[in-house]
Amino acid sequence: PTKAIENWRKAASLNPNEPKNQEAIGDYYYENKFFLEATKEFEEISKSNPFNYKLKLKLADSQFQIKNFDQAEKTLIHI
């Protein structure tokens, strides 16, 4: 698992304008129930991709999973 994250981070650093690598990191964290880490990844990506609504849904769901209900609601309102 750590090697996969390292590879995605390296790919993300080589092409910072392509958010799919960082999103893959968030997806990995989410699928493995590391919701706080997933939230951090999705928050970071959403700053540079404010109109990626699929990403916003992932962020809101991650926020919900860590019981940050107010922030999840705010994220959903901005979709």
mmCIF file of N, CA and C in Angstrom:
data_model
loop_
_atom_site.group_PDB
_atom_site.id
_atom_site.type_symbol
_atom_site.label_atom_id
_atom_site.label_comp_id
_atom_site.label_asym_id
_atom_site.label_seq_id
_atom_site.Cartn_x
_atom_site.Cartn_y
_atom_site.Cartn_z
ATOM 1 N N PRO A 1 0.816 -1.216 0.000
ATOM 2 C CA PRO A 1 0.000 0.000 0.000
ATOM 3 C C PRO A 1 0.857 1.276 0.000
ATOM 4 N N THR A 2 1.904 1.288 0.799
ATOM 5 C CA THR A 2 2.751 2.468 0.873
ATOM 6 C C THR A 2 3.429 2.726 -0.463
ATOM 7 N N LYS A 3 3.849 1.671 -1.139
ATOM 8 C CA LYS A 3 4.512 1.805 -2.438
ATOM 9 C C LYS A 3 3.547 2.411 -3.463
ATOM 10 N N ALA A 4 2.301 2.009 -3.412
ATOM 11 C CA ALA A 4 1.307 2.565 -4.343
ATOM 12 C C ALA A 4 1.148 4.069 -4.117
ATOM 13 N N ILE A 5 1.076 4.476 -2.878
ATOM 14 C CA ILE A 5 0.950 5.902 -2.550
ATOM 15 C C ILE A 5 2.187 6.647 -3.031
ATOM 16 N N GLU A 6 3.350 6.077 -2.807
ATOM 17 C CA GLU A 6 4.596 6.712 -3.260
ATOM 18 C C GLU A 6 4.581 6.904 -4.776
ATOM 19 N N ASN A 7 4.139 5.885 -5.497
ATOM 20 C CA ASN A 7 4.096 5.976 -6.963
ATOM 21 C C ASN A 7 3.111 7.033 -7.437
ATOM 22 N N TRP A 8 1.940 7.089 -6.817
ATOM 23 C CA TRP A 8 0.961 8.104 -7.197
ATOM 24 C C TRP A 8 1.466 9.512 -6.867
ATOM 25 N N ARG A 9 2.120 9.656 -5.728
ATOM 26 C CA ARG A 9 2.666 10.969 -5.367
ATOM 27 C C ARG A 9 3.751 11.395 -6.362
ATOM 28 N N LYS A 10 4.571 10.447 -6.770
ATOM 29 C CA LYS A 10 5.603 10.748 -7.754
ATOM 30 C C LYS A 10 4.965 11.154 -9.083
ATOM 31 N N ALA A 11 3.973 10.413 -9.518
ATOM 32 C CA ALA A 11 3.276 10.744 -10.759
ATOM 33 C C ALA A 11 2.612 12.115 -10.655
ATOM 34 N N ALA A 12 2.029 12.412 -9.503
ATOM 35 C CA ALA A 12 1.385 13.706 -9.298
ATOM 36 C C ALA A 12 2.403 14.843 -9.341
ATOM 37 N N SER A 13 3.589 14.609 -8.814
ATOM 38 C CA SER A 13 4.613 15.656 -8.815
ATOM 39 C C SER A 13 5.174 15.887 -10.219
ATOM 40 N N LEU A 14 5.189 14.839 -11.032
ATOM 41 C CA LEU A 14 5.689 14.980 -12.403
ATOM 42 C C LEU A 14 4.706 15.725 -13.302
ATOM 43 N N ASN A 15 3.429 15.632 -12.971
ATOM 44 C CA ASN A 15 2.411 16.309 -13.757
ATOM 45 C C ASN A 15 1.378 16.926 -12.813
ATOM 46 N N PRO A 16 1.736 18.045 -12.165
ATOM 47 C CA PRO A 16 0.860 18.632 -11.151
ATOM 48 C C PRO A 16 -0.457 19.182 -11.702
ATOM 49 N N ASN A 17 -0.545 19.383 -13.006
ATOM 50 C CA ASN A 17 -1.785 19.892 -13.585
ATOM 51 C C ASN A 17 -2.797 18.784 -13.861
ATOM 52 N N GLU A 18 -2.416 17.552 -13.592
ATOM 53 C CA GLU A 18 -3.297 16.404 -13.788
ATOM 54 C C GLU A 18 -3.733 15.867 -12.422
ATOM 55 N N PRO A 19 -4.959 16.184 -11.999
ATOM 56 C CA PRO A 19 -5.398 15.812 -10.656
ATOM 57 C C PRO A 19 -5.745 14.336 -10.479
ATOM 58 N N LYS A 20 -5.792 13.568 -11.549
ATOM 59 C CA LYS A 20 -6.226 12.170 -11.439
ATOM 60 C C LYS A 20 -5.315 11.335 -10.545
ATOM 61 N N ASN A 21 -4.017 11.618 -10.533
ATOM 62 C CA ASN A 21 -3.121 10.857 -9.672
ATOM 63 C C ASN A 21 -3.405 11.126 -8.204
ATOM 64 N N GLN A 22 -3.586 12.387 -7.862
ATOM 65 C CA GLN A 22 -3.890 12.722 -6.473
ATOM 66 C C GLN A 22 -5.280 12.199 -6.092
ATOM 67 N N GLU A 23 -6.203 12.255 -7.040
ATOM 68 C CA GLU A 23 -7.533 11.717 -6.771
ATOM 69 C C GLU A 23 -7.451 10.208 -6.510
ATOM 70 N N ALA A 24 -6.572 9.521 -7.227
ATOM 71 C CA ALA A 24 -6.387 8.082 -7.013
ATOM 72 C C ALA A 24 -5.892 7.808 -5.596
ATOM 73 N N ILE A 25 -5.050 8.695 -5.079
ATOM 74 C CA ILE A 25 -4.591 8.549 -3.703
ATOM 75 C C ILE A 25 -5.780 8.672 -2.745
ATOM 76 N N GLY A 26 -6.604 9.680 -2.962
ATOM 77 C CA GLY A 26 -7.803 9.848 -2.136
ATOM 78 C C GLY A 26 -8.725 8.645 -2.226
ATOM 79 N N ASP A 27 -8.902 8.136 -3.443
ATOM 80 C CA ASP A 27 -9.746 6.948 -3.627
ATOM 81 C C ASP A 27 -9.177 5.749 -2.861
ATOM 82 N N TYR A 28 -7.866 5.583 -2.950
ATOM 83 C CA TYR A 28 -7.218 4.473 -2.238
ATOM 84 C C TYR A 28 -7.479 4.591 -0.737
ATOM 85 N N TYR A 29 -7.252 5.787 -0.200
ATOM 86 C CA TYR A 29 -7.481 5.983 1.233
ATOM 87 C C TYR A 29 -8.937 5.693 1.590
ATOM 88 N N TYR A 30 -9.856 6.205 0.769
ATOM 89 C CA TYR A 30 -11.284 6.016 1.059
ATOM 90 C C TYR A 30 -11.646 4.532 1.035
ATOM 91 N N GLU A 31 -11.220 3.834 -0.010
ATOM 92 C CA GLU A 31 -11.556 2.417 -0.154
ATOM 93 C C GLU A 31 -10.985 1.567 0.978
ATOM 94 N N ASN A 32 -9.905 2.035 1.579
ATOM 95 C CA ASN A 32 -9.286 1.307 2.695
ATOM 96 C C ASN A 32 -9.682 1.884 4.054
ATOM 97 N N LYS A 33 -10.719 2.714 4.025
ATOM 98 C CA LYS A 33 -11.329 3.283 5.236
ATOM 99 C C LYS A 33 -10.419 4.220 6.027
ATOM 100 N N PHE A 34 -9.477 4.857 5.322
ATOM 101 C CA PHE A 34 -8.671 5.923 5.924
ATOM 102 C C PHE A 34 -9.338 7.250 5.539
ATOM 103 N N PHE A 35 -10.481 7.507 6.165
ATOM 104 C CA PHE A 35 -11.330 8.611 5.733
ATOM 105 C C PHE A 35 -10.721 9.990 5.992
ATOM 106 N N LEU A 36 -9.983 10.136 7.068
ATOM 107 C CA LEU A 36 -9.355 11.431 7.339
ATOM 108 C C LEU A 36 -8.334 11.757 6.254
ATOM 109 N N GLU A 37 -7.512 10.781 5.879
ATOM 110 C CA GLU A 37 -6.519 10.992 4.827
ATOM 111 C C GLU A 37 -7.198 11.254 3.486
ATOM 112 N N ALA A 38 -8.282 10.520 3.223
ATOM 113 C CA ALA A 38 -9.035 10.730 1.983
ATOM 114 C C ALA A 38 -9.591 12.150 1.944
ATOM 115 N N THR A 39 -10.128 12.596 3.070
ATOM 116 C CA THR A 39 -10.680 13.956 3.140
ATOM 117 C C THR A 39 -9.604 14.984 2.814
ATOM 118 N N LYS A 40 -8.433 14.811 3.375
ATOM 119 C CA LYS A 40 -7.335 15.756 3.123
ATOM 120 C C LYS A 40 -6.965 15.786 1.645
ATOM 121 N N GLU A 41 -6.880 14.619 1.018
ATOM 122 C CA GLU A 41 -6.544 14.562 -0.414
ATOM 123 C C GLU A 41 -7.619 15.233 -1.248
ATOM 124 N N PHE A 42 -8.877 14.895 -0.984
ATOM 125 C CA PHE A 42 -9.971 15.452 -1.767
ATOM 126 C C PHE A 42 -10.105 16.963 -1.560
ATOM 127 N N GLU A 43 -9.850 17.432 -0.346
ATOM 128 C CA GLU A 43 -9.889 18.877 -0.082
ATOM 129 C C GLU A 43 -8.824 19.590 -0.905
ATOM 130 N N GLU A 44 -7.630 19.032 -0.931
ATOM 131 C CA GLU A 44 -6.522 19.652 -1.660
ATOM 132 C C GLU A 44 -6.826 19.723 -3.160
ATOM 133 N N ILE A 45 -7.322 18.639 -3.708
ATOM 134 C CA ILE A 45 -7.621 18.612 -5.147
ATOM 135 C C ILE A 45 -8.761 19.564 -5.483
ATOM 136 N N SER A 46 -9.755 19.635 -4.621
ATOM 137 C CA SER A 46 -10.931 20.457 -4.931
ATOM 138 C C SER A 46 -10.605 21.953 -4.962
ATOM 139 N N LYS A 47 -9.500 22.347 -4.312
ATOM 140 C CA LYS A 47 -9.093 23.757 -4.364
ATOM 141 C C LYS A 47 -8.759 24.178 -5.790
ATOM 142 N N SER A 48 -8.114 23.294 -6.536
ATOM 143 C CA SER A 48 -7.737 23.631 -7.907
ATOM 144 C C SER A 48 -8.747 23.112 -8.937
ATOM 145 N N ASN A 49 -9.765 22.413 -8.478
ATOM 146 C CA ASN A 49 -10.802 21.873 -9.356
ATOM 147 C C ASN A 49 -12.183 22.133 -8.763
ATOM 148 N N PRO A 50 -12.546 23.401 -8.598
ATOM 149 C CA PRO A 50 -13.787 23.709 -7.874
ATOM 150 C C PRO A 50 -15.067 23.275 -8.586
ATOM 151 N N PHE A 51 -14.982 22.935 -9.872
ATOM 152 C CA PHE A 51 -16.189 22.540 -10.603
ATOM 153 C C PHE A 51 -16.238 21.043 -10.888
ATOM 154 N N ASN A 52 -15.373 20.283 -10.234
ATOM 155 C CA ASN A 52 -15.385 18.834 -10.364
ATOM 156 C C ASN A 52 -16.367 18.303 -9.315
ATOM 157 N N TYR A 53 -17.613 18.138 -9.745
ATOM 158 C CA TYR A 53 -18.675 17.792 -8.799
ATOM 159 C C TYR A 53 -18.566 16.357 -8.295
ATOM 160 N N LYS A 54 -18.047 15.458 -9.109
ATOM 161 C CA LYS A 54 -17.827 14.084 -8.655
ATOM 162 C C LYS A 54 -16.831 14.088 -7.493
ATOM 163 N N LEU A 55 -15.801 14.900 -7.623
ATOM 164 C CA LEU A 55 -14.812 15.031 -6.566
ATOM 165 C C LEU A 55 -15.443 15.630 -5.309
ATOM 166 N N LYS A 56 -16.305 16.620 -5.487
ATOM 167 C CA LYS A 56 -16.978 17.238 -4.332
ATOM 168 C C LYS A 56 -17.843 16.216 -3.593
ATOM 169 N N LEU A 57 -18.487 15.316 -4.343
ATOM 170 C CA LEU A 57 -19.278 14.271 -3.697
ATOM 171 C C LEU A 57 -18.388 13.324 -2.891
ATOM 172 N N LYS A 58 -17.226 12.989 -3.447
ATOM 173 C CA LYS A 58 -16.276 12.145 -2.714
ATOM 174 C C LYS A 58 -15.821 12.855 -1.441
ATOM 175 N N LEU A 59 -15.553 14.149 -1.558
ATOM 176 C CA LEU A 59 -15.121 14.928 -0.402
ATOM 177 C C LEU A 59 -16.211 14.944 0.663
ATOM 178 N N ALA A 60 -17.435 15.231 0.262
ATOM 179 C CA ALA A 60 -18.540 15.285 1.219
ATOM 180 C C ALA A 60 -18.742 13.926 1.896
ATOM 181 N N ASP A 61 -18.649 12.858 1.127
ATOM 182 C CA ASP A 61 -18.811 11.533 1.708
ATOM 183 C C ASP A 61 -17.691 11.231 2.704
ATOM 184 N N SER A 62 -16.469 11.602 2.371
ATOM 185 C CA SER A 62 -15.349 11.403 3.296
ATOM 186 C C SER A 62 -15.558 12.210 4.571
ATOM 187 N N GLN A 63 -16.002 13.453 4.420
ATOM 188 C CA GLN A 63 -16.270 14.296 5.582
ATOM 189 C C GLN A 63 -17.366 13.682 6.447
ATOM 190 N N PHE A 64 -18.375 13.134 5.804
ATOM 191 C CA PHE A 64 -19.458 12.466 6.529
ATOM 192 C C PHE A 64 -18.922 11.264 7.311
ATOM 193 N N GLN A 65 -18.030 10.492 6.688
ATOM 194 C CA GLN A 65 -17.484 9.294 7.329
ATOM 195 C C GLN A 65 -16.683 9.627 8.595
ATOM 196 N N ILE A 66 -16.060 10.813 8.615
ATOM 197 C CA ILE A 66 -15.312 11.199 9.823
ATOM 198 C C ILE A 66 -16.192 12.034 10.764
ATOM 199 N N LYS A 67 -17.484 12.015 10.471
ATOM 200 C CA LYS A 67 -18.494 12.680 11.305
ATOM 201 C C LYS A 67 -18.348 14.203 11.337
ATOM 202 N N ASN A 68 -17.815 14.743 10.259
ATOM 203 C CA ASN A 68 -17.736 16.191 10.101
ATOM 204 C C ASN A 68 -18.961 16.619 9.289
ATOM 205 N N PHE A 69 -20.128 16.502 9.925
ATOM 206 C CA PHE A 69 -21.390 16.668 9.235
ATOM 207 C C PHE A 69 -21.611 18.089 8.724
ATOM 208 N N ASP A 70 -21.222 19.084 9.516
ATOM 209 C CA ASP A 70 -21.406 20.471 9.088
ATOM 210 C C ASP A 70 -20.611 20.767 7.820
ATOM 211 N N GLN A 71 -19.369 20.298 7.785
ATOM 212 C CA GLN A 71 -18.536 20.554 6.610
ATOM 213 C C GLN A 71 -19.049 19.765 5.411
ATOM 214 N N ALA A 72 -19.508 18.560 5.636
ATOM 215 C CA ALA A 72 -20.074 17.756 4.543
ATOM 216 C C ALA A 72 -21.277 18.470 3.940
ATOM 217 N N GLU A 73 -22.108 19.036 4.799
ATOM 218 C CA GLU A 73 -23.275 19.779 4.310
ATOM 219 C C GLU A 73 -22.836 20.998 3.493
ATOM 220 N N LYS A 74 -21.844 21.730 3.979
ATOM 221 C CA LYS A 74 -21.354 22.898 3.241
ATOM 222 C C LYS A 74 -20.791 22.498 1.886
ATOM 223 N N THR A 75 -20.092 21.393 1.853
ATOM 224 C CA THR A 75 -19.538 20.915 0.577
ATOM 225 C C THR A 75 -20.661 20.590 -0.393
ATOM 226 N N LEU A 76 -21.702 19.935 0.092
ATOM 227 C CA LEU A 76 -22.813 19.569 -0.781
ATOM 228 C C LEU A 76 -23.593 20.784 -1.257
ATOM 229 N N ILE A 77 -23.705 21.785 -0.420
ATOM 230 C CA ILE A 77 -24.426 23.002 -0.806
ATOM 231 C C ILE A 77 -23.734 23.691 -1.974
ATOM 232 N N HIS A 78 -22.411 23.571 -2.049
ATOM 233 C CA HIS A 78 -21.654 24.250 -3.096
ATOM 234 C C HIS A 78 -21.534 23.432 -4.388
ATOM 235 N N ILE A 79 -22.320 22.374 -4.472
ATOM 236 C CA ILE A 79 -22.299 21.593 -5.719
ATOM 237 C C ILE A 79 -23.341 22.166 -6.657
#
